[in-house]
Short mmCIF file of N, CA, C and O in Angstrom, two decimals:
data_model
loop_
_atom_site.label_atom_id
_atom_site.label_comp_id
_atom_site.label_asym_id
_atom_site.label_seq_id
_atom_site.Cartn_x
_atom_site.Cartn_y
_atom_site.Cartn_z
N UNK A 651 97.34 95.61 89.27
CA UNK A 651 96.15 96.42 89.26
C UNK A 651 95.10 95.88 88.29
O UNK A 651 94.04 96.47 88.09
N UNK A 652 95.45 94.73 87.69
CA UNK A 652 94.19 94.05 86.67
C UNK A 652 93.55 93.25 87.06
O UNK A 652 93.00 92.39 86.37
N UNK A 653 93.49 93.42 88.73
CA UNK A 653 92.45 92.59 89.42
C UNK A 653 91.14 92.87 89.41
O UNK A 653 90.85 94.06 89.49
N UNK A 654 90.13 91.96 89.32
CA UNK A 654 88.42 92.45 89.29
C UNK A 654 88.20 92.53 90.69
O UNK A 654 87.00 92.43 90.92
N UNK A 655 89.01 92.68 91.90
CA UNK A 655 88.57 92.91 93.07
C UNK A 655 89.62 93.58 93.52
O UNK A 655 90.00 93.21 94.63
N UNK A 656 90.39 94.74 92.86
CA UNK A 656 91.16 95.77 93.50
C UNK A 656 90.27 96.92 93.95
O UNK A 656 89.14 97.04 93.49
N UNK A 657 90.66 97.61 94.66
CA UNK A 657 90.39 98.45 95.05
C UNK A 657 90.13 100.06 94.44
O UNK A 657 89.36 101.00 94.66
N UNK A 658 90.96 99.82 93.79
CA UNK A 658 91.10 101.37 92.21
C UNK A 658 91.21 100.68 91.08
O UNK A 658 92.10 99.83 91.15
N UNK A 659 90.44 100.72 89.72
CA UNK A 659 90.63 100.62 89.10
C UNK A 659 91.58 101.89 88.15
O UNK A 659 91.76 103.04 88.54
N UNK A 660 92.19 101.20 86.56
CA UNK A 660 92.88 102.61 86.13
C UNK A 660 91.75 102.54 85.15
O UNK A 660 91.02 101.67 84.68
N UNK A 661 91.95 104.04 85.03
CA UNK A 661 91.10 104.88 84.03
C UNK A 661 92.23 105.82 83.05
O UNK A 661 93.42 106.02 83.29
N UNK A 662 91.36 106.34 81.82
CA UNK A 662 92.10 107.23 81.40
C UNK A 662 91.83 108.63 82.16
O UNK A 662 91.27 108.75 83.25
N UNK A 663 92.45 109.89 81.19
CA UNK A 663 92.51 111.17 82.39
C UNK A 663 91.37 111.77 82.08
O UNK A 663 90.93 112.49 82.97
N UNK A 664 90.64 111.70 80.90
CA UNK A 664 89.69 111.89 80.90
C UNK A 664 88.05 111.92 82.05
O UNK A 664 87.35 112.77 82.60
N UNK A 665 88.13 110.23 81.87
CA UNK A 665 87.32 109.76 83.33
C UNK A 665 87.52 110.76 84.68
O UNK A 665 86.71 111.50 85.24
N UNK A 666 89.04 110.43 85.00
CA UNK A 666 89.72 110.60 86.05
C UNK A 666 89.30 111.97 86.12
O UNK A 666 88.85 112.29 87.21
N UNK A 667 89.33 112.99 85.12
CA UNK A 667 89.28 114.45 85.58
C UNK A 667 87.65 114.58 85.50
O UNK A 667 87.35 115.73 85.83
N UNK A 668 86.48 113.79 85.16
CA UNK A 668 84.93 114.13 85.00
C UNK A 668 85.08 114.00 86.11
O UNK A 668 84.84 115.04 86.72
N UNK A 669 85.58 112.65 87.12
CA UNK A 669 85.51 112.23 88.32
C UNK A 669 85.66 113.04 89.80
O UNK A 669 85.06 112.84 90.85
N UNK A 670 86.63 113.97 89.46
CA UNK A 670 87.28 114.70 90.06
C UNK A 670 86.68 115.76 90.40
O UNK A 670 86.54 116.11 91.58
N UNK A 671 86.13 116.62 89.08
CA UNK A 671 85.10 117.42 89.20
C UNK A 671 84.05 117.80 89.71
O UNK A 671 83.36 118.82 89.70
N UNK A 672 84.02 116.16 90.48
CA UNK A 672 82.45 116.28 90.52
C UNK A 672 82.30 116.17 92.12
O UNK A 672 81.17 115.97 92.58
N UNK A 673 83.56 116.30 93.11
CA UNK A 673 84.21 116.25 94.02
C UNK A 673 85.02 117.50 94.37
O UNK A 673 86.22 117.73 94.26
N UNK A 674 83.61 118.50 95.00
CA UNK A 674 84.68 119.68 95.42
C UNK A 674 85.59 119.78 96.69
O UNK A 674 85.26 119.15 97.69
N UNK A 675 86.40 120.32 96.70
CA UNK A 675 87.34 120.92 98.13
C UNK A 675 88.11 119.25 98.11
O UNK A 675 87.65 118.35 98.81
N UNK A 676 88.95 119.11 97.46
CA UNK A 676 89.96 117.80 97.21
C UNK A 676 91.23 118.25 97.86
O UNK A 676 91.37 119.47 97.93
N UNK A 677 91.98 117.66 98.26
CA UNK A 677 93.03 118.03 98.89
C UNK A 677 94.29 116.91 98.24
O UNK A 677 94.39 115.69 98.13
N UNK A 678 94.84 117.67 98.03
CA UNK A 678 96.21 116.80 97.31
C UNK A 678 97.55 116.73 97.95
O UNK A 678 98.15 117.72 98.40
N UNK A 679 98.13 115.13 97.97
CA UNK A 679 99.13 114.86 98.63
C UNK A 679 100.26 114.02 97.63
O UNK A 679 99.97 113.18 96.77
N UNK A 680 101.65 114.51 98.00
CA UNK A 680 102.59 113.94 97.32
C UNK A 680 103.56 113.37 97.79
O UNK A 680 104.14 114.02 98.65
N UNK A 681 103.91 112.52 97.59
CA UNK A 681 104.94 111.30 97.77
C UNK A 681 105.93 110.40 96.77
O UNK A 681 105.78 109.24 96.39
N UNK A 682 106.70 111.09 96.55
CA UNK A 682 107.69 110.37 95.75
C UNK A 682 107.03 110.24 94.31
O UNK A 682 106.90 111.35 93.79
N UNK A 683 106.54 109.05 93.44
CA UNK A 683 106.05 109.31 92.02
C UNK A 683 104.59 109.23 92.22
O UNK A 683 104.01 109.12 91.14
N UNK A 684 103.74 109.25 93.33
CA UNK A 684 102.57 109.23 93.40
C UNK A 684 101.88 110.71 94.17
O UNK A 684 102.49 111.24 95.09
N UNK A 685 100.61 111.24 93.68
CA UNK A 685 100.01 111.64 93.92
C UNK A 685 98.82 111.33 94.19
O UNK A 685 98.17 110.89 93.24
N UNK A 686 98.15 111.44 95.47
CA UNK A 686 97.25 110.99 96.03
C UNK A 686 95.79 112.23 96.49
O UNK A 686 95.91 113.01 97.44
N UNK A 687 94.68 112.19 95.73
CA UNK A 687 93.73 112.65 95.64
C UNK A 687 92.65 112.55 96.87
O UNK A 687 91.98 111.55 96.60
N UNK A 688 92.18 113.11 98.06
CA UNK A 688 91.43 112.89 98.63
C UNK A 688 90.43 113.92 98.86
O UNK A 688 90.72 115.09 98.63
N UNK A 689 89.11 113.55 99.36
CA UNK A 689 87.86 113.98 99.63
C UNK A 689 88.07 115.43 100.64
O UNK A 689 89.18 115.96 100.78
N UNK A 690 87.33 115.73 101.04
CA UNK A 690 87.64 116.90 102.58
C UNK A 690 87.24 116.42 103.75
O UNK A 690 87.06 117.25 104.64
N UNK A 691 87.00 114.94 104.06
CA UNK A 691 86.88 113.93 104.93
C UNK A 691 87.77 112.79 104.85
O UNK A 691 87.74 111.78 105.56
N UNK A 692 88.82 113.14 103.60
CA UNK A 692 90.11 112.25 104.03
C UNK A 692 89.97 110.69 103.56
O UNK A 692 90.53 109.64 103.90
N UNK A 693 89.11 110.99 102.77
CA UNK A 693 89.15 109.41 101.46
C UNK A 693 89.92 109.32 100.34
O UNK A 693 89.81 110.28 99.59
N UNK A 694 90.50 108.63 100.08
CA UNK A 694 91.32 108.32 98.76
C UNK A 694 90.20 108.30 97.90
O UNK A 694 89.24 107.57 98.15
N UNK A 695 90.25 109.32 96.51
CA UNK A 695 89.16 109.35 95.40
C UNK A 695 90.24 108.94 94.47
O UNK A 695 90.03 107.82 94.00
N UNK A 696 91.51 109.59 94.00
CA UNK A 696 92.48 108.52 92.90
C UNK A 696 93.69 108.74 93.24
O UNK A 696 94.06 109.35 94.25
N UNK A 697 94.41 108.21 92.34
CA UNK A 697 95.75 107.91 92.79
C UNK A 697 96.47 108.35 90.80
O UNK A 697 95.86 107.94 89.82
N UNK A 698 97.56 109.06 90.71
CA UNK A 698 98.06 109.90 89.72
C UNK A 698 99.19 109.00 90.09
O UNK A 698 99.62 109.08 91.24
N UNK A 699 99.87 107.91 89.02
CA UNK A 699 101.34 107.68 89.16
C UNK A 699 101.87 108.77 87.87
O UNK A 699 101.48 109.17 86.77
N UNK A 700 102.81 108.92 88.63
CA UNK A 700 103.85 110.17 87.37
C UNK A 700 104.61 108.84 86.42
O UNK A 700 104.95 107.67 86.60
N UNK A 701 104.63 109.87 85.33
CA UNK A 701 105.26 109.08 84.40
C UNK A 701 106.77 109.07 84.38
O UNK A 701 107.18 110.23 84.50
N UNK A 702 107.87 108.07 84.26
CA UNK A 702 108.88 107.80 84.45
C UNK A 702 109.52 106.81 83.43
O UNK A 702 109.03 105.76 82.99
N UNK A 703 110.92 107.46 83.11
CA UNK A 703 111.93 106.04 82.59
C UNK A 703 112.66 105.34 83.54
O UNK A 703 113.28 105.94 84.43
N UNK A 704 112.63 103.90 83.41
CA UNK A 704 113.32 103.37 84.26
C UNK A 704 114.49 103.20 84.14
O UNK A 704 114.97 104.13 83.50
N UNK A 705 115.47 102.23 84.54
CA UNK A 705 116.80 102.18 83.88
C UNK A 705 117.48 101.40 83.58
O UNK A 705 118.62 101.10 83.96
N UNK A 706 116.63 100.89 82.64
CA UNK A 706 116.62 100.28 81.29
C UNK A 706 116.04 101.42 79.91
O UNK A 706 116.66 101.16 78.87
N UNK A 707 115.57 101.97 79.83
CA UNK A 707 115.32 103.12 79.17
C UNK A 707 113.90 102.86 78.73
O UNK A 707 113.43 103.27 77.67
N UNK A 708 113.12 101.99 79.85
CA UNK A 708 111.60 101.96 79.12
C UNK A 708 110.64 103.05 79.33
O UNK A 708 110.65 103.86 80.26
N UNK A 709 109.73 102.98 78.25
CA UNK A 709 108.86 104.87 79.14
C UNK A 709 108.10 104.23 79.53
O UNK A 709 107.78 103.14 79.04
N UNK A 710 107.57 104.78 80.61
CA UNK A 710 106.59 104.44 82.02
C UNK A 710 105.26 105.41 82.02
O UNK A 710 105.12 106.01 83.08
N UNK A 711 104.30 105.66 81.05
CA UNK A 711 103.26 107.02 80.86
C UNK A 711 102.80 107.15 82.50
O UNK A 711 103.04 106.47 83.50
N UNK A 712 102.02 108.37 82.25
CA UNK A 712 101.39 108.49 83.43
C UNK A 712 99.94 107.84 83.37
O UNK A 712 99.09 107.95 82.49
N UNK A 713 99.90 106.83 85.09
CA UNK A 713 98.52 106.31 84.92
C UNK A 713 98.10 106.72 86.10
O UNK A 713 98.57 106.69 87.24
N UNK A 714 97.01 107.14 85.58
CA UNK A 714 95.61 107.34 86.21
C UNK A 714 94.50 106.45 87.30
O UNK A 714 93.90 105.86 86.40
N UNK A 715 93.94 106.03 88.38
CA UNK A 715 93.83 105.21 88.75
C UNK A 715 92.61 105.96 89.44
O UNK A 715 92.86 107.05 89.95
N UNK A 716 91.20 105.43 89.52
CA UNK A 716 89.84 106.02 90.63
C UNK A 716 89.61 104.87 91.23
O UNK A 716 89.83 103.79 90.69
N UNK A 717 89.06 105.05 92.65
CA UNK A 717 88.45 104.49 93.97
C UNK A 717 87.25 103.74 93.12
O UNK A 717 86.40 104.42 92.54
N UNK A 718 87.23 102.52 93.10
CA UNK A 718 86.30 102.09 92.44
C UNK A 718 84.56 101.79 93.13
O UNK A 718 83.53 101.44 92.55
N UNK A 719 84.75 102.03 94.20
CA UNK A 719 82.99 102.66 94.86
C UNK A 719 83.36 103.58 95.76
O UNK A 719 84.47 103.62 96.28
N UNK A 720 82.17 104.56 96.02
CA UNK A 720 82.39 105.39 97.16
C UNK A 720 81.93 105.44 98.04
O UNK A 720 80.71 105.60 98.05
N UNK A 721 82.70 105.34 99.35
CA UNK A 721 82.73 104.62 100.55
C UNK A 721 81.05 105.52 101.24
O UNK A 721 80.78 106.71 101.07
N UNK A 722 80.36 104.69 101.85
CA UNK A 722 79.06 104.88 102.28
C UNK A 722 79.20 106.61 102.97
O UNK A 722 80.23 107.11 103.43
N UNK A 723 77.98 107.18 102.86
CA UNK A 723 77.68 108.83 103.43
C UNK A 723 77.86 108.33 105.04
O UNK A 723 77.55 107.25 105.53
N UNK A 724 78.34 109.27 105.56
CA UNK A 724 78.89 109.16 107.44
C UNK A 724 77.78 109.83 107.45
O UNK A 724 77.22 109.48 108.48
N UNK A 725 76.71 111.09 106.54
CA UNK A 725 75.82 111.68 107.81
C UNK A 725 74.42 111.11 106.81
O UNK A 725 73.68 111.98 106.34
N UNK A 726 74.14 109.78 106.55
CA UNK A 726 72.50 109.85 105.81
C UNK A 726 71.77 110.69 106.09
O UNK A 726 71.58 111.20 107.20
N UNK A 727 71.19 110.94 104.92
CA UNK A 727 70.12 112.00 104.83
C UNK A 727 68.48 110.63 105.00
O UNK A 727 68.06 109.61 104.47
N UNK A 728 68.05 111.85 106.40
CA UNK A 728 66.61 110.79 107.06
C UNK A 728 65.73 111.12 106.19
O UNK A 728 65.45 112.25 105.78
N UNK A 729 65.18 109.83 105.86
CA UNK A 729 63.62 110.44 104.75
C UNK A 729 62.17 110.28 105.57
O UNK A 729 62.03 109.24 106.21
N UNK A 730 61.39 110.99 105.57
CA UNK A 730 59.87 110.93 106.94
C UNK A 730 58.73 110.53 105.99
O UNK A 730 57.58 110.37 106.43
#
């Protein structure tokens, strides 16, 4: 994920929750250690990995991760 051309960058939860906010009617989906954040048109806005030990006994925090642009408006607004 420390690519300059991924797709989500990570953020702290801070970011992640201004971000979120600012994005009403979100719909949340879960899958195993990930939680997946989307729009009410069904866009990935972030991605929540849960925090975990592995087993080796390392701690794994929870990271935070946002859609790093947001995907173009489906209905433009016409200007006259």
């Amino acid at each position: 994920m420390k690519s300059d051309n991924s797709f989500f960058v990570r953020v702290d939860y801070r970011e992640f929750k201004t971000r979120l906010n600012r994005s009403p009617g979100c719909e949340i989906r879960r899958k195993g250690w990930e939680t997946v954040i989307c729009d009410d048109e069904g866009d990935v806005l972030g991605i929540v990995h849960a925090a975990a030990i592995d087993d080796k006994g390392r701690v794994h925090p929870t990271e935070y991760y946002l859609r790093r642009i947001d995907p173009p408006r489906r209905n433009p607004r016409l200007v006259a």
